Coordinates of C-alpha atoms and ligand atoms in Angstrom, one line a residue:
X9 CA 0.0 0.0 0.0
X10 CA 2.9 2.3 0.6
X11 CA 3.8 2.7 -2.7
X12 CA 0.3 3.2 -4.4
X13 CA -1.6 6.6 -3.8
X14 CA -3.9 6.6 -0.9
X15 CA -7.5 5.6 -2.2
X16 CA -9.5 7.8 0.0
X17 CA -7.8 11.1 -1.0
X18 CA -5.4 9.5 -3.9
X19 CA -6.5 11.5 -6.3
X20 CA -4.0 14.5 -6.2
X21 CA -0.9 12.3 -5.1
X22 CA 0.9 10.6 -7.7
X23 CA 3.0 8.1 -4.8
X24 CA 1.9 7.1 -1.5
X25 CA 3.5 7.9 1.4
X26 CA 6.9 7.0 2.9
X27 CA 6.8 3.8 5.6
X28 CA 8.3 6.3 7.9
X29 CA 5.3 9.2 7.3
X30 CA 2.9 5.9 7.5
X31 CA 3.9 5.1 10.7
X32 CA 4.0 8.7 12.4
X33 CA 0.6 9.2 10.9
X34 CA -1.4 6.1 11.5
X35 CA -3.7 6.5 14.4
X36 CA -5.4 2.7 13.8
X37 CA -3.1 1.3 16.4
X38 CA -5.3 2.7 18.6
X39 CA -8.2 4.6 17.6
X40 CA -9.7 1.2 16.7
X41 CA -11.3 1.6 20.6
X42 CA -13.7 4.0 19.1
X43 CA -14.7 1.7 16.2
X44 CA -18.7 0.9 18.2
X45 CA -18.6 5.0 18.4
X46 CA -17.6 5.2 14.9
X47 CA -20.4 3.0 13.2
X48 CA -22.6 4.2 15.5
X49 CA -22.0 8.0 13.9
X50 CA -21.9 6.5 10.7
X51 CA -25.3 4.9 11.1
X52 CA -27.0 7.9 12.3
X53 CA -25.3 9.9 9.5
X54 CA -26.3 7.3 7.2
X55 CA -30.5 7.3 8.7
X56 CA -30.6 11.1 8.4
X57 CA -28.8 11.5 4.8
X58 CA -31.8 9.4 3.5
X59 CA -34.4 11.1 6.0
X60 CA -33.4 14.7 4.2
X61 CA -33.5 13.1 0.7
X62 CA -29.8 13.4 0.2
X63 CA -29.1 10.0 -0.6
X64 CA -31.6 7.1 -1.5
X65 CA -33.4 4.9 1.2
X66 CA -31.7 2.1 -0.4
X67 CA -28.2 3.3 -0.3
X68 CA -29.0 3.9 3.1
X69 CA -30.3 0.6 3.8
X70 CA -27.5 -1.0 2.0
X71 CA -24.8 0.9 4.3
X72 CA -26.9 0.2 7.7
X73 CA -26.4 -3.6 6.8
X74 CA -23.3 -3.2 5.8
X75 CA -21.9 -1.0 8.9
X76 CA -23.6 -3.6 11.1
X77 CA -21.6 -6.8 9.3
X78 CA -18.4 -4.3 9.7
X79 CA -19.6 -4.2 13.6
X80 CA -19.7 -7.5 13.6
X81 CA -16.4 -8.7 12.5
X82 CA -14.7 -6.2 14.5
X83 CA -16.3 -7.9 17.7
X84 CA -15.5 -11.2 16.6
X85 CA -12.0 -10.4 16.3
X86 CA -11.9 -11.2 12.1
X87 CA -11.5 -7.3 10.9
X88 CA -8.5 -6.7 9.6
X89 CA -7.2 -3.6 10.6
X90 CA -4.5 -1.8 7.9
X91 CA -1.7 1.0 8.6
X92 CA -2.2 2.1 5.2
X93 CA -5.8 2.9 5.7
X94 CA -4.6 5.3 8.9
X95 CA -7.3 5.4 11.2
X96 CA -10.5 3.9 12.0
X97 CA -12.6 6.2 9.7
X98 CA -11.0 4.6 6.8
X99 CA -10.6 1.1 8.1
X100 CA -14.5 0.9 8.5
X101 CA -15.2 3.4 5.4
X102 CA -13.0 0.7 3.1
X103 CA -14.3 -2.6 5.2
X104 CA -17.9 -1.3 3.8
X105 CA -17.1 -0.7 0.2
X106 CA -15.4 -4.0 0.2
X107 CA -18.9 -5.2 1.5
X108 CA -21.8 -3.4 -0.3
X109 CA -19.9 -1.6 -3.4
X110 CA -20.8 2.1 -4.5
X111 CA -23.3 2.9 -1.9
X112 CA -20.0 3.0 0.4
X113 CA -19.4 6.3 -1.2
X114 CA -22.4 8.0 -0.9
X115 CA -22.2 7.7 3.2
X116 CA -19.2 10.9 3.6
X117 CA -21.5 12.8 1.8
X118 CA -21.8 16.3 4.0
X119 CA -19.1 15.2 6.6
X120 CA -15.7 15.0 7.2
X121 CA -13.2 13.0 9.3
X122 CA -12.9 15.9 11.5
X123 CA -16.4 16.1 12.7
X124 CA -16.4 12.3 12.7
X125 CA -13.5 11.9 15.1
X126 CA -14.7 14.7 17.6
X127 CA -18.3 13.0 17.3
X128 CA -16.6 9.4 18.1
X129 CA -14.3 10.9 21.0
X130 CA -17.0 12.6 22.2
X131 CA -19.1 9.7 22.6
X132 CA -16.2 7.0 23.5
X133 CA -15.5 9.8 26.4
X134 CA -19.2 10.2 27.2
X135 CA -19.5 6.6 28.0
X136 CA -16.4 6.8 30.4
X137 CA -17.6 9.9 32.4
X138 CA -21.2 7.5 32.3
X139 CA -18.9 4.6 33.8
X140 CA -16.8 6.3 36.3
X141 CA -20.1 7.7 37.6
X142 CA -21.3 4.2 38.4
X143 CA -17.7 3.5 39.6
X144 CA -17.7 6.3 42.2
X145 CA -21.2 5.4 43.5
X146 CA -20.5 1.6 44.4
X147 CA -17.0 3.2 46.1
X148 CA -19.4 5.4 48.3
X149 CA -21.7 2.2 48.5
X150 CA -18.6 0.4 49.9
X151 CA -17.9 3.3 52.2
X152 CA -21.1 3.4 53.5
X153 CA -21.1 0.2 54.6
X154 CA -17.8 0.7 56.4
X155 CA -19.3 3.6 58.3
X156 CA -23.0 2.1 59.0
X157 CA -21.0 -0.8 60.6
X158 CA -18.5 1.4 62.7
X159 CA -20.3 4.7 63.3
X160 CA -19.5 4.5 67.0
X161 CA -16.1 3.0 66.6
X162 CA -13.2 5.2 68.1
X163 CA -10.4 6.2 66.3
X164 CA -7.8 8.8 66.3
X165 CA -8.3 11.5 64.2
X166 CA -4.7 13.3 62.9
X167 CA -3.4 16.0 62.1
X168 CA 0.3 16.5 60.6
X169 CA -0.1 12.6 60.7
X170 CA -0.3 13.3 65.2
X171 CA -3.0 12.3 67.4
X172 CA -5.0 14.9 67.4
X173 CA -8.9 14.1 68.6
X174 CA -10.5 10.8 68.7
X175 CA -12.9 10.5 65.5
X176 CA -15.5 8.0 64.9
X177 CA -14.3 5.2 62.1
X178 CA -18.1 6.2 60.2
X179 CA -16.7 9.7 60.4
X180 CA -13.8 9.2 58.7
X181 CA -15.0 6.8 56.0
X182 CA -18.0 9.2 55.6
X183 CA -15.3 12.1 54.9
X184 CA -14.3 10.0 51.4
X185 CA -18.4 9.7 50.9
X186 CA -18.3 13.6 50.6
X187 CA -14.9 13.6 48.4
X188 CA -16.6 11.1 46.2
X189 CA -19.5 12.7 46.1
X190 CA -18.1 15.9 44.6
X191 CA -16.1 13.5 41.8
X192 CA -19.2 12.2 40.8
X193 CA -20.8 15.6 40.5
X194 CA -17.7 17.1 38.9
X195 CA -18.5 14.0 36.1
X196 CA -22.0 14.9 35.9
X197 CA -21.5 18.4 35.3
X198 CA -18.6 17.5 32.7
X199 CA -21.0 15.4 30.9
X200 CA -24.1 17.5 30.4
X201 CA -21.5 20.4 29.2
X202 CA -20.1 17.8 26.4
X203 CA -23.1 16.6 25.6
X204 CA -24.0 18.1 22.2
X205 CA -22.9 16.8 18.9
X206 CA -20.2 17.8 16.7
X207 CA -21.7 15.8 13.9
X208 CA -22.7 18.2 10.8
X209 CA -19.8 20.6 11.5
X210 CA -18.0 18.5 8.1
X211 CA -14.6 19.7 7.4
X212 CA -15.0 22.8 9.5
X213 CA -17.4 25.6 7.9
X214 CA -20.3 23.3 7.6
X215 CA -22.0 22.1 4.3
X216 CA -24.3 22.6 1.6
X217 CA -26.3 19.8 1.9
X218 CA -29.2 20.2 4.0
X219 CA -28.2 18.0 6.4
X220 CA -30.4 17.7 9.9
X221 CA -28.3 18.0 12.6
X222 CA -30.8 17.6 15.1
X223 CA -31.7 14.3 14.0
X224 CA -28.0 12.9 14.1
X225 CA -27.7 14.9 17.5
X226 CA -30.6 13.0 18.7
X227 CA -29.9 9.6 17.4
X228 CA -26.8 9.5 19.3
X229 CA -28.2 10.4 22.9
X230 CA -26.7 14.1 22.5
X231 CA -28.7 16.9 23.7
X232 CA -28.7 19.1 20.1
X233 CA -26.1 19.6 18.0
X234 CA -23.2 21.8 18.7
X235 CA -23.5 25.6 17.3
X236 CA -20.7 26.8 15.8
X237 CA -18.5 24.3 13.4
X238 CA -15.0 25.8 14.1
X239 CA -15.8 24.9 17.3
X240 CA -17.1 21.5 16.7
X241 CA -14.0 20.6 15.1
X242 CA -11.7 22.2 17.3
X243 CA -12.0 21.6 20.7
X244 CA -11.5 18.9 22.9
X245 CA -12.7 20.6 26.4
X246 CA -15.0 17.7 26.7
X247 CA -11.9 15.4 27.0
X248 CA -9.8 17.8 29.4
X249 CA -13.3 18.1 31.8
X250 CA -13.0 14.3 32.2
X251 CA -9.7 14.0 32.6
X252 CA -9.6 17.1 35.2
X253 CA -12.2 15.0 37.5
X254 CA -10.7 11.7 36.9
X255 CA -7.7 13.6 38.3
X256 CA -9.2 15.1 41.2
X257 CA -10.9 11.6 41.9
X258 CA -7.7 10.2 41.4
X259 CA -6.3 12.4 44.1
X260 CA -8.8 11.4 46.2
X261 CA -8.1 7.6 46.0
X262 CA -4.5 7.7 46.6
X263 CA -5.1 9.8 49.9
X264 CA -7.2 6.5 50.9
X265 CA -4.7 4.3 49.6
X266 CA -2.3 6.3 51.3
X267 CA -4.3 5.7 54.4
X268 CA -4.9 2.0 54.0
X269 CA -1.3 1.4 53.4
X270 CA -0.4 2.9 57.0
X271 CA -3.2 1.6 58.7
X272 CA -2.3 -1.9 57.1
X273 CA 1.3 -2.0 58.7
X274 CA 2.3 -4.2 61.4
X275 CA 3.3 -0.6 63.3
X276 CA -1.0 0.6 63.2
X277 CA -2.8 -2.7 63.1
X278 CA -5.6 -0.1 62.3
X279 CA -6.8 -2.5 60.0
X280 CA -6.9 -6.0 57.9
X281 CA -7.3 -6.3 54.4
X282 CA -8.5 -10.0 52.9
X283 CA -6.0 -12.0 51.0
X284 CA -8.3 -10.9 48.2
X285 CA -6.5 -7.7 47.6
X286 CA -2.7 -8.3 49.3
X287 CA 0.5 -10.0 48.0
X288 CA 3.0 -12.1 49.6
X289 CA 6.6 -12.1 49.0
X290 CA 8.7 -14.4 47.4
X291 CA 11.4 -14.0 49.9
X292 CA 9.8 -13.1 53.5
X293 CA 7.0 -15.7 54.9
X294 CA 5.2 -12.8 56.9
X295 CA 4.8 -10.5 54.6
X296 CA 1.0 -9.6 53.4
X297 CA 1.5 -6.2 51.1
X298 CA -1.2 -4.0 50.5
X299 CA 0.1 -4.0 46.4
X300 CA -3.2 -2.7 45.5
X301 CA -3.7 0.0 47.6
X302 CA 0.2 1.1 46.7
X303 CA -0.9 1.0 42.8
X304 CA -3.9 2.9 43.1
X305 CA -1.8 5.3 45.1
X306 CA 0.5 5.6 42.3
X307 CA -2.9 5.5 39.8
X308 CA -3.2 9.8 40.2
X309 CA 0.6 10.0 38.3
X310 CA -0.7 8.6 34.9
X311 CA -4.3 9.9 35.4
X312 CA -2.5 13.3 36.1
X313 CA -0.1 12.9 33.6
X314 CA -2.8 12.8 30.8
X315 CA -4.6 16.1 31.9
X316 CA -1.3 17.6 31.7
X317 CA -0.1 16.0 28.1
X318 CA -3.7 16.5 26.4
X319 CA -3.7 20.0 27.6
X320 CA -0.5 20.8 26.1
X321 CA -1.3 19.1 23.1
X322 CA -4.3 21.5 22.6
X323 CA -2.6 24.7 23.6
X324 CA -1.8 27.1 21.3
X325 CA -3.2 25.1 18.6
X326 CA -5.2 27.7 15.8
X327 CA -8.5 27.1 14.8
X328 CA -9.5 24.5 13.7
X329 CA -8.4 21.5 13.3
X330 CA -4.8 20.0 13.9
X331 CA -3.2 16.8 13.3
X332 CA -2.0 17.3 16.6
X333 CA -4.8 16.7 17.7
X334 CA -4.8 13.0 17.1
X335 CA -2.4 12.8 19.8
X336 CA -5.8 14.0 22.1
X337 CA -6.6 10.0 22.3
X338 CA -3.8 7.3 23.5
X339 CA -3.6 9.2 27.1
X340 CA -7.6 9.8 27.6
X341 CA -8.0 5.7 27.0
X342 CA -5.0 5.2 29.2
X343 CA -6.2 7.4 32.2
X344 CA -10.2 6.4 31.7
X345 CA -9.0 2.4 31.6
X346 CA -6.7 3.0 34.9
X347 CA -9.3 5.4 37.0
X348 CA -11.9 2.4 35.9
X349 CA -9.4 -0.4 37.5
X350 CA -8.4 2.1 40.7
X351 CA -11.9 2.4 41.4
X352 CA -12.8 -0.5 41.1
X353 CA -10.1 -2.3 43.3
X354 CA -10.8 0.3 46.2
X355 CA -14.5 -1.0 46.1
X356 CA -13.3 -4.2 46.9
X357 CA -10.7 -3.1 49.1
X358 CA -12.9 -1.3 51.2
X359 CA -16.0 -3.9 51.2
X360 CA -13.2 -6.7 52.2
X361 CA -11.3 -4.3 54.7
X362 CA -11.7 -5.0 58.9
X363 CA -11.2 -2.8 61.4
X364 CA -9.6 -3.6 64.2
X365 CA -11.4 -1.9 66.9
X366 CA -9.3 -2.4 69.4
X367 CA -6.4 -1.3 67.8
X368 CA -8.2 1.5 67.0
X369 CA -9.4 2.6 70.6
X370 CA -6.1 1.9 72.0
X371 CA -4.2 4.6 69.3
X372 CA -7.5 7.1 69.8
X373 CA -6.7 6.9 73.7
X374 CA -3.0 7.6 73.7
X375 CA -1.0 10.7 72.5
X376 CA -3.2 12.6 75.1
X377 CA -5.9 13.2 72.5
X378 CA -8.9 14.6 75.0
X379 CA -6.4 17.0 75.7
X380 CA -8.6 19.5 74.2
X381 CA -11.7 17.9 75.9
X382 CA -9.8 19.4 79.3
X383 CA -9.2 22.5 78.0
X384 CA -13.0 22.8 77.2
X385 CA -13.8 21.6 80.5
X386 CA -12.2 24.5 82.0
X387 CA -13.9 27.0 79.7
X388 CA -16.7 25.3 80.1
X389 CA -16.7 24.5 84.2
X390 CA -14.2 27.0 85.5
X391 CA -15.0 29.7 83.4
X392 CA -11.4 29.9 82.0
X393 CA -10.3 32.0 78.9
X394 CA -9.7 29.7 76.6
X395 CA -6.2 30.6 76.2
X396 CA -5.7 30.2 79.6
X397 CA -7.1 26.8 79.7
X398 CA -4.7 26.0 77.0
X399 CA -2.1 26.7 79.0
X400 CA -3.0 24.7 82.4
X401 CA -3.9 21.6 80.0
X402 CA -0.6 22.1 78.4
X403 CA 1.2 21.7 81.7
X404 CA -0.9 18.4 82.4
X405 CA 0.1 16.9 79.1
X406 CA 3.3 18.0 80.5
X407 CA 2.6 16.6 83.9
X408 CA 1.4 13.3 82.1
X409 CA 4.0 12.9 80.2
X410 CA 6.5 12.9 82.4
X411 CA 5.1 10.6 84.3
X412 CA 4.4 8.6 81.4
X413 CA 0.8 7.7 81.8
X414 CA -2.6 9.4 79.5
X415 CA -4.0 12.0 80.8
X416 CA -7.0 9.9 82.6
X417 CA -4.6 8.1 84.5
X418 CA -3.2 11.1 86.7
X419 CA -4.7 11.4 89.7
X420 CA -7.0 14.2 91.4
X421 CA -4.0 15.5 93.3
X422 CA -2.1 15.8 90.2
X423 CA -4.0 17.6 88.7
X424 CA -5.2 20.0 91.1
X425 CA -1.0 20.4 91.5
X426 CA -1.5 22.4 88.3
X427 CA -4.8 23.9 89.0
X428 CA -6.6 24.2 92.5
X429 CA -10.1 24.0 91.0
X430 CA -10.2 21.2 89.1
X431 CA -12.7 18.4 90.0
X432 CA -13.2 14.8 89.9
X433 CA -15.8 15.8 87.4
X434 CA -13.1 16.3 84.9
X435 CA -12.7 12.8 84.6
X436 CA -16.0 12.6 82.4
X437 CA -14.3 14.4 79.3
X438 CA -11.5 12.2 79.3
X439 CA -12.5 9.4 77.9
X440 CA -12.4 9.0 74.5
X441 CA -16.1 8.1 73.8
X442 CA -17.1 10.8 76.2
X443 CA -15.2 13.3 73.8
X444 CA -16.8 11.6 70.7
X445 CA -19.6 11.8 71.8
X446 CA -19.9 15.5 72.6
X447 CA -18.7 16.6 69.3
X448 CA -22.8 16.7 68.3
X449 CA -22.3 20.4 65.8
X450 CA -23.1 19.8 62.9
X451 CA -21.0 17.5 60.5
X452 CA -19.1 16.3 63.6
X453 CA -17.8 13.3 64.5
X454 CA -20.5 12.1 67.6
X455 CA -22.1 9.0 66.4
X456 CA -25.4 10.2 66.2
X457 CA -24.4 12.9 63.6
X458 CA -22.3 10.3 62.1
X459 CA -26.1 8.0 61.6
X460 CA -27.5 11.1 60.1
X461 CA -25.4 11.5 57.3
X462 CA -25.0 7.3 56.7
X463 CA -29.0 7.5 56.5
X464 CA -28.9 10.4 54.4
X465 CA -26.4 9.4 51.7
X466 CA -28.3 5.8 52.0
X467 CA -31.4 7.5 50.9
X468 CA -29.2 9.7 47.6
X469 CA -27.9 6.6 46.9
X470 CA -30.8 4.3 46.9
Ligands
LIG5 N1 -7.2 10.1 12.7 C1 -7.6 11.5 12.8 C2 -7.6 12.0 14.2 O1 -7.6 11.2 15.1 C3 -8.9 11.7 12.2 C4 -9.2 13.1 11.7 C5 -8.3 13.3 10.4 N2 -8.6 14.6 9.9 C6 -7.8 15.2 9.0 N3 -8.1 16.3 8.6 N4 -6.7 14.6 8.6 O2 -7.5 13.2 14.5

């Protein structure tokens, strides 16, 4: 094929090109992904060129029966992609003519390849956003479940990775329900702006055939078609908006996998994941390693990495379109295919995972972490400035520490070595669950307000 002119434009070249020029400009390697996407365009292009008269209702028919045998062999693995034929435009275009004959030619009447491919992209990315949606929702299903379970479990909460406060486990899983929640928004949003079809923008100016646009918009789930067809052809927002949120999302996971890998380690015990999701190694018997949480922790730096490639790819580039912008694909498939796998091994992670509650009380009540519970009792009882009160619990800590026992443990007299007034009432805002449980404003971490958001995300998620 290299040496023959090209059949689809071959008309002005007397040679093809160079195996070298072949090879840089063939996109077929991989934009065979968005071969459904492409037949399905073709199809609706196809139903509405006969609907407007344009071409016959039997050329039509006669390319819908063809594009569905194409369809066909491509899912059952016999199509036989070609390099020559570039993309996968011309790899289906070619496939049909080989099939049905001169109707084949009629079907590019009143587009081009460049509304074609930002119709398929539009649509292959459509059905990602509509995937990673459903991905994010089982997560916070998962989650839920982890909180409904422990919502009066007590943890530390950190700070600068320190004891700070004790926190409720269903508080702290629920605090990744919010993230989440805000991903799957962020993909909601993305995808009602994208939603509007390219298709009918041709080449770039638009056509003379009177094409419906509406009809093709329609047929493939879009909203309308797009409104101006420099822009059709030129943009590919829709792709950065995804792959900004997948980022985000992305972010969010490793910042769990982060945490899960800590509370995994022999030195936390905060909690077990199943064999289903850790690795052994080859070389130390008593090793589990959380591998999965690790590689969705590392997921973010190719998800990341594609925002940042795709949106220097588009920079800069002038109206309309580039061949640059072919290079708009590989690193969307890449960073859709690895936020699908990251999202969906955390669901599993986190459905499989166990707390260990004891663990998890014993961490939450050392590293004096009702410290600030006994400053607020002073406030509170005493009538202290808080500053003030700072400072006498600071000297208790200090006290404590010293002594090397948790605050509870010192003893009336201790205590009232720092300050005269305190009473053995203080003792009732030491413990852990007391503190907890007091921290009833809104969005806190006391159990009961912890119940009230599990039954209210329940209820959106239902
Ligand atoms: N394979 C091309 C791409 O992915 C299709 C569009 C080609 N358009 C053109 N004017 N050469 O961008």
């Amino acid at each position: 094929m290299t040496s023959s002119a090209n059949q689809m434009w071959g008309g002005r070249f007397a040679a093809g090109p160079d195996a070298i020029m072949e090879a840089i400009n063939a996109s077929i390697g991989f934009d065979q992904r968005m071969a459904r996407q492409d037949i399905d365009g073709s199809r609706a292009h196809a139903a509405m060129l006969a609907a407007t008269g344009i071409i016959t209702d039997k050329d039509a028919e006669a390319i819908r029966e063809g594009l569905l045998t194409v369809l066909s062999e491509i899912e059952a693995g016999t199509f036989q992609f070609s390099t020559a034929l570039e993309d996968i435009h011309m790899n289906v275009e070619a496939r049909l003519k080989e099939i049905i004959g001169e109707p084949a030619g009629r079907l590019h009447t009143g587009r081009s390849r460049n509304d074609q491919v930002a119709t398929d992209f539009r649509l292959w990315v459509r059905d990602q956003v509509d995937a990673s949606i459903t991905g994010i929702r089982a997560l916070m299903v998962a989650l839920l479940g982890q909180a409904e379970a422990g919502a009066d479990w007590v943890m530390p909460g950190f700070t600068h990775l320190q004891t700070a406060q004790p926190v409720t486990w269903g508080h702290h899983m629920m605090a990744y329900v919010e993230m989440l929640s805000r991903d799957l928004s962020r993909m909601e949003d993305a995808r009602r702006r994208m939603n509007y079809s390219p298709l009918g923008a041709a080449a770039l100016a638009g056509t003379s055939f009177p094409i419906d646009r509406e009809m093709t918009a329609k047929a493939l789930g879009f909203d309308g078609p797009m409104s101006n067809s420099l822009d059709a052809v030129a943009d590919r927002d829709f792709a950065l908006e995804f792959l900004a949120a997948a980022s985000i999302c992305a972010m969010h996971l490793s910042r769990l996998a982060e945490e899960l890998v800590i509370w995994s380690s022999a030195q936390f015990r905060f909690v077990r994941l199943s064999d289903r999701f850790s690795t052994g190694s080859s070389i130390m018997p008593q090793k589990k390693n959380p591998d999965a949480a690790e590689l969705i922790r590392a997921k973010i730096g190719r998800i990341f990495g594609a925002n940042v490639a795709l949106m220097t790819v588009m920079k800069g580039l002038p109206l309309t379109y580039s061949k640059d912008m072919q290079e708009d694909k590989e690193q969307v498939f890449d960073a859709a295919d690895n936020l699908m796998l990251a999202l969906a091994a955390m669901e599993g992670m986190v459905k499989d995972m166990e707390a260990n509650r004891d663990s998890l009380r014993h961490a939450a009540a050392s590293g004096f972490s009702t410290a600030t519970d006994l400053a607020d009792w002073l406030v509170r009882v005493l009538g202290m400035p808080f500053r003030d009160a700072h400072h006498v619990t600071g000297s208790l800590v200090a006290l404590a520490e010293g002594e090397g026992v948790d605050l509870p443990d010192l003893t009336l007299a201790q205590m009232q070595s720092v300050h005269g007034q305190i009473t053995e009432d203080v003792y009732n805002v030491l413990s852990v669950e007391a503190s907890v449980a007091s921290r009833m404003s809104y969005g806190g971490t006391a159990p009961d307000q912890v119940r009230t958001q599990v039954a209210r995300w329940k209820e959106i998620l239902a």
